[in-house]
Each structure stands twice: as C-alpha cells, then as structure tokens.
PDB file of C-alpha atoms in Angstrom:
ATOM      1  CA  UNK H   1     124.618 -20.737  98.186  1.00 67.00           C
ATOM      2  CA  UNK H   2     125.445 -18.187  95.473  1.00 85.00           C
ATOM      3  CA  UNK H   3     122.987 -19.685  92.962  1.00 92.00           C
ATOM      4  CA  UNK H   4     119.976 -17.351  92.802  1.00 93.00           C
ATOM      5  CA  UNK H   5     118.200 -19.245  90.017  1.00 97.00           C
ATOM      6  CA  UNK H   6     114.506 -19.885  90.760  1.00 98.00           C
ATOM      7  CA  UNK H   7     115.038 -23.645  91.182  1.00 98.00           C
ATOM      8  CA  UNK H   8     118.016 -23.158  93.513  1.00 98.00           C
ATOM      9  CA  UNK H   9     116.053 -20.673  95.652  1.00 98.00           C
ATOM     10  CA  UNK H  10     113.041 -23.004  95.979  1.00 98.00           C
ATOM     11  CA  UNK H  11     115.312 -25.998  96.686  1.00 97.00           C
ATOM     12  CA  UNK H  12     117.102 -24.024  99.426  1.00 97.00           C
ATOM     13  CA  UNK H  13     113.766 -22.866 100.883  1.00 97.00           C
ATOM     14  CA  UNK H  14     112.392 -26.436 100.992  1.00 96.00           C
ATOM     15  CA  UNK H  15     115.626 -27.775 102.480  1.00 95.00           C
ATOM     16  CA  UNK H  16     115.692 -25.234 105.296  1.00 95.00           C
ATOM     17  CA  UNK H  17     111.942 -25.241 105.975  1.00 93.00           C
ATOM     18  CA  UNK H  18     110.987 -28.894 105.757  1.00 91.00           C
ATOM     19  CA  UNK H  19     114.134 -31.009 105.917  1.00 91.00           C
ATOM     20  CA  UNK H  20     116.174 -28.925 108.378  1.00 91.00           C
ATOM     21  CA  UNK H  21     113.067 -28.125 110.448  1.00 90.00           C
ATOM     22  CA  UNK H  22     113.270 -24.333 110.278  1.00 93.00           C
ATOM     23  CA  UNK H  23     110.263 -23.029 108.326  1.00 93.00           C
ATOM     24  CA  UNK H  24     110.278 -19.684 110.151  1.00 94.00           C
ATOM     25  CA  UNK H  25     113.939 -19.109 109.259  1.00 96.00           C
ATOM     26  CA  UNK H  26     113.257 -20.132 105.653  1.00 97.00           C
ATOM     27  CA  UNK H  27     110.315 -17.729 105.387  1.00 97.00           C
ATOM     28  CA  UNK H  28     112.397 -14.873 106.777  1.00 97.00           C
ATOM     29  CA  UNK H  29     115.291 -15.646 104.427  1.00 97.00           C
ATOM     30  CA  UNK H  30     113.604 -16.634 101.158  1.00 98.00           C
ATOM     31  CA  UNK H  31     110.230 -14.829 100.987  1.00 98.00           C
ATOM     32  CA  UNK H  32     110.147 -11.254  99.761  1.00 98.00           C
ATOM     33  CA  UNK H  33     108.478  -8.628 101.945  1.00 96.00           C
ATOM     34  CA  UNK H  34     105.804  -8.184  99.249  1.00 96.00           C
ATOM     35  CA  UNK H  35     105.241 -11.964  98.949  1.00 97.00           C
ATOM     36  CA  UNK H  36     101.790 -12.962  97.627  1.00 96.00           C
ATOM     37  CA  UNK H  37     100.122 -16.138  98.942  1.00 95.00           C
ATOM     38  CA  UNK H  38      97.483 -17.583  96.582  1.00 94.00           C
ATOM     39  CA  UNK H  39      96.616 -20.656  98.712  1.00 88.00           C
ATOM     40  CA  UNK H  40      93.551 -19.641 100.794  1.00 82.00           C
ATOM     41  CA  UNK H  41      94.503 -21.732 103.863  1.00 78.00           C
ATOM     42  CA  UNK H  42      97.728 -19.734 104.202  1.00 79.00           C
ATOM     43  CA  UNK H  43      96.763 -16.279 102.871  1.00 75.00           C
ATOM     44  CA  UNK H  44      94.748 -15.273 105.909  1.00 80.00           C
ATOM     45  CA  UNK H  45      93.266 -11.939 106.973  1.00 86.00           C
ATOM     46  CA  UNK H  46      94.345 -10.022 110.054  1.00 89.00           C
ATOM     47  CA  UNK H  47      98.021  -9.639 109.141  1.00 92.00           C
ATOM     48  CA  UNK H  48      99.837  -6.680 107.594  1.00 91.00           C
ATOM     49  CA  UNK H  49     100.966  -8.845 104.663  1.00 94.00           C
ATOM     50  CA  UNK H  50     101.092 -12.438 103.429  1.00 94.00           C
ATOM     51  CA  UNK H  51     104.643 -12.991 104.693  1.00 95.00           C
ATOM     52  CA  UNK H  52     103.500 -12.145 108.234  1.00 95.00           C
ATOM     53  CA  UNK H  53     100.562 -14.555 107.863  1.00 93.00           C
ATOM     54  CA  UNK H  54     102.953 -17.315 106.757  1.00 92.00           C
ATOM     55  CA  UNK H  55     105.255 -16.645 109.711  1.00 93.00           C
ATOM     56  CA  UNK H  56     102.322 -16.861 112.129  1.00 92.00           C
ATOM     57  CA  UNK H  57     101.036 -20.083 110.524  1.00 89.00           C
ATOM     58  CA  UNK H  58     104.371 -21.881 110.692  1.00 89.00           C
ATOM     59  CA  UNK H  59     105.231 -20.593 114.179  1.00 89.00           C
ATOM     60  CA  UNK H  60     102.068 -22.372 115.381  1.00 86.00           C
ATOM     61  CA  UNK H  61     101.837 -25.310 112.984  1.00 77.00           C
ATOM     62  CA  UNK H  62     105.137 -27.028 113.451  1.00 70.00           C
ATOM     63  CA  UNK H  63     107.728 -28.561 111.137  1.00 76.00           C
ATOM     64  CA  UNK H  64     110.299 -28.242 113.846  1.00 77.00           C
ATOM     65  CA  UNK H  65     113.165 -30.684 114.318  1.00 78.00           C
ATOM     66  CA  UNK H  66     112.107 -33.918 115.967  1.00 79.00           C
ATOM     67  CA  UNK H  67     108.465 -33.771 114.900  1.00 82.00           C
ATOM     68  CA  UNK H  68     106.949 -36.621 112.899  1.00 87.00           C
ATOM     69  CA  UNK H  69     105.896 -34.450 109.947  1.00 87.00           C
ATOM     70  CA  UNK H  70     107.426 -35.650 106.713  1.00 89.00           C
ATOM     71  CA  UNK H  71     107.825 -34.315 103.192  1.00 91.00           C
ATOM     72  CA  UNK H  72     108.862 -36.439 100.254  1.00 94.00           C
ATOM     73  CA  UNK H  73     109.647 -34.569  97.051  1.00 96.00           C
ATOM     74  CA  UNK H  74     109.095 -36.529  93.846  1.00 96.00           C
ATOM     75  CA  UNK H  75     109.811 -33.964  91.164  1.00 96.00           C
ATOM     76  CA  UNK H  76     110.835 -30.329  90.767  1.00 97.00           C
ATOM     77  CA  UNK H  77     110.220 -28.548  87.476  1.00 98.00           C
ATOM     78  CA  UNK H  78     111.504 -25.087  86.632  1.00 98.00           C
ATOM     79  CA  UNK H  79     110.521 -22.848  83.739  1.00 98.00           C
ATOM     80  CA  UNK H  80     111.633 -19.227  83.731  1.00 98.00           C
ATOM     81  CA  UNK H  81     110.702 -17.637  87.047  1.00 98.00           C
ATOM     82  CA  UNK H  82     108.301 -20.479  88.034  1.00 98.00           C
ATOM     83  CA  UNK H  83     109.137 -23.641  89.956  1.00 98.00           C
ATOM     84  CA  UNK H  84     106.688 -26.514  90.595  1.00 98.00           C
ATOM     85  CA  UNK H  85     107.338 -28.996  93.401  1.00 98.00           C
ATOM     86  CA  UNK H  86     105.429 -32.294  93.387  1.00 97.00           C
ATOM     87  CA  UNK H  87     105.475 -33.774  96.892  1.00 95.00           C
ATOM     88  CA  UNK H  88     103.766 -35.872  99.556  1.00 95.00           C
ATOM     89  CA  UNK H  89     103.247 -34.435 103.043  1.00 93.00           C
ATOM     90  CA  UNK H  90     102.298 -36.406 106.150  1.00 93.00           C
ATOM     91  CA  UNK H  91     101.645 -34.926 109.581  1.00 88.00           C
ATOM     92  CA  UNK H  92     102.401 -38.073 111.576  1.00 88.00           C
ATOM     93  CA  UNK H  93     102.992 -41.811 111.271  1.00 87.00           C
ATOM     94  CA  UNK H  94      99.288 -42.688 110.874  1.00 91.00           C
ATOM     95  CA  UNK H  95      98.499 -39.919 108.377  1.00 92.00           C
ATOM     96  CA  UNK H  96      98.015 -41.034 104.752  1.00 93.00           C
ATOM     97  CA  UNK H  97      98.971 -37.497 103.850  1.00 94.00           C
ATOM     98  CA  UNK H  98      98.298 -35.063 101.077  1.00 94.00           C
ATOM     99  CA  UNK H  99      99.701 -35.007  97.563  1.00 95.00           C
ATOM    100  CA  UNK H 100     100.679 -31.414  96.754  1.00 95.00           C
ATOM    101  CA  UNK H 101     101.920 -29.411  93.830  1.00 97.00           C
ATOM    102  CA  UNK H 102     103.373 -26.131  95.051  1.00 96.00           C
ATOM    103  CA  UNK H 103     104.133 -23.491  92.453  1.00 98.00           C
ATOM    104  CA  UNK H 104     106.499 -20.665  93.278  1.00 98.00           C
ATOM    105  CA  UNK H 105     107.413 -17.496  91.393  1.00 98.00           C
ATOM    106  CA  UNK H 106     110.913 -16.225  92.112  1.00 98.00           C
ATOM    107  CA  UNK H 107     112.334 -12.765  91.439  1.00 98.00           C
ATOM    108  CA  UNK H 108     115.773 -11.423  92.334  1.00 96.00           C
ATOM    109  CA  UNK H 109     116.607 -14.473  94.435  1.00 97.00           C
ATOM    110  CA  UNK H 110     113.436 -14.346  96.560  1.00 98.00           C
ATOM    111  CA  UNK H 111     110.083 -16.129  96.428  1.00 98.00           C
ATOM    112  CA  UNK H 112     107.472 -13.532  95.515  1.00 98.00           C
ATOM    113  CA  UNK H 113     104.388 -15.682  94.934  1.00 98.00           C
ATOM    114  CA  UNK H 114     103.044 -19.131  95.864  1.00 97.00           C
ATOM    115  CA  UNK H 115     100.161 -21.359  94.766  1.00 97.00           C
ATOM    116  CA  UNK H 116      99.308 -24.816  96.174  1.00 94.00           C
ATOM    117  CA  UNK H 117      97.080 -27.581  94.881  1.00 94.00           C
ATOM    118  CA  UNK H 118      96.514 -30.504  97.237  1.00 93.00           C
ATOM    119  CA  UNK H 119      94.613 -33.760  97.308  1.00 94.00           C
ATOM    120  CA  UNK H 120      94.277 -36.177 100.237  1.00 94.00           C
ATOM    121  CA  UNK H 121      96.000 -39.487  99.590  1.00 93.00           C
ATOM    122  CA  UNK H 122      93.233 -42.000  98.994  1.00 89.00           C
ATOM    123  CA  UNK H 123      93.005 -45.332 100.778  1.00 88.00           C
ATOM    124  CA  UNK H 124      92.121 -46.820  97.396  1.00 87.00           C
ATOM    125  CA  UNK H 125      94.950 -48.064  95.219  1.00 84.00           C
ATOM    126  CA  UNK H 126      94.797 -47.924  91.432  1.00 84.00           C
ATOM    127  CA  UNK H 127      95.665 -51.224  89.814  1.00 83.00           C
ATOM    128  CA  UNK H 128      97.615 -49.299  87.156  1.00 88.00           C
ATOM    129  CA  UNK H 129      99.157 -46.196  88.741  1.00 84.00           C
ATOM    130  CA  UNK H 130     100.251 -44.983  92.167  1.00 82.00           C
ATOM    131  CA  UNK H 131      99.669 -41.367  93.163  1.00 82.00           C
ATOM    132  CA  UNK H 132     103.399 -40.873  93.191  1.00 82.00           C
TER     133      UNK H 132
END
C-alpha cells in the first residue's frame, strides 16, 4: 500500500476496479483531479473534467461485484512514469471480448493520463499464434 511506483499504482487501480468490482472507488482513489483521458469512448463532452466523465461512465457501465464481466491481464510493462497493461476483457459469457493495451502515465502516486488501444477478438484462429 505504501508503494507509489507507477506499476504499483496501476496494479492497485486494476485490482480495485476490475477484480474487486469497485471501479468508481478506484477512480476516486487513483485518478488525479486533472486526469487526462485520451481514449475517445471515455473522454466525453458534457463533464467538468475527464475524471468526472470516467466516474459517470463506470457508474452506468458496470464492473460491479457479481457481474459476468471479466478481465484477464497477460502482461504489465513499466518504464519511467508509463505503465502498459496487455489484457483481455469480456462483457459476459458469450462475448469473445476485446484485446486491449491500456497505457497509463503516473505522477506523484496518481494516474494522470490514459490511452487505450483495443481490437475485437476474432473468431478466426491463427495456426501459428494466439492473440494472447
């Protein structure tokens, strides 16, 4: 809990938000008030700031305990103030899901910036390589 390194902060955020089922609590605790969202689906207009937009999104979207949403993290890379999380997200048992790379910038123990790159999981299977 005392580790404020960028990787530790992102790991704690992911744990609270997606594994403990409390994304709103994680946003309040780990995102700075001047947080910048670079992913267009989350950085929406009509809010005083990007943190407020994220709170609204996750209050409505879910990721609460008992839901069938699932996140599987495959790799976390940290370099300086940046952390990249490679993961697979499904929104229910019949959802093939999306492969994501989320990139976070951390400053003074808080997440100050976020980018996301996602790709739907294909129903095709490579004979040589899986997506994960």
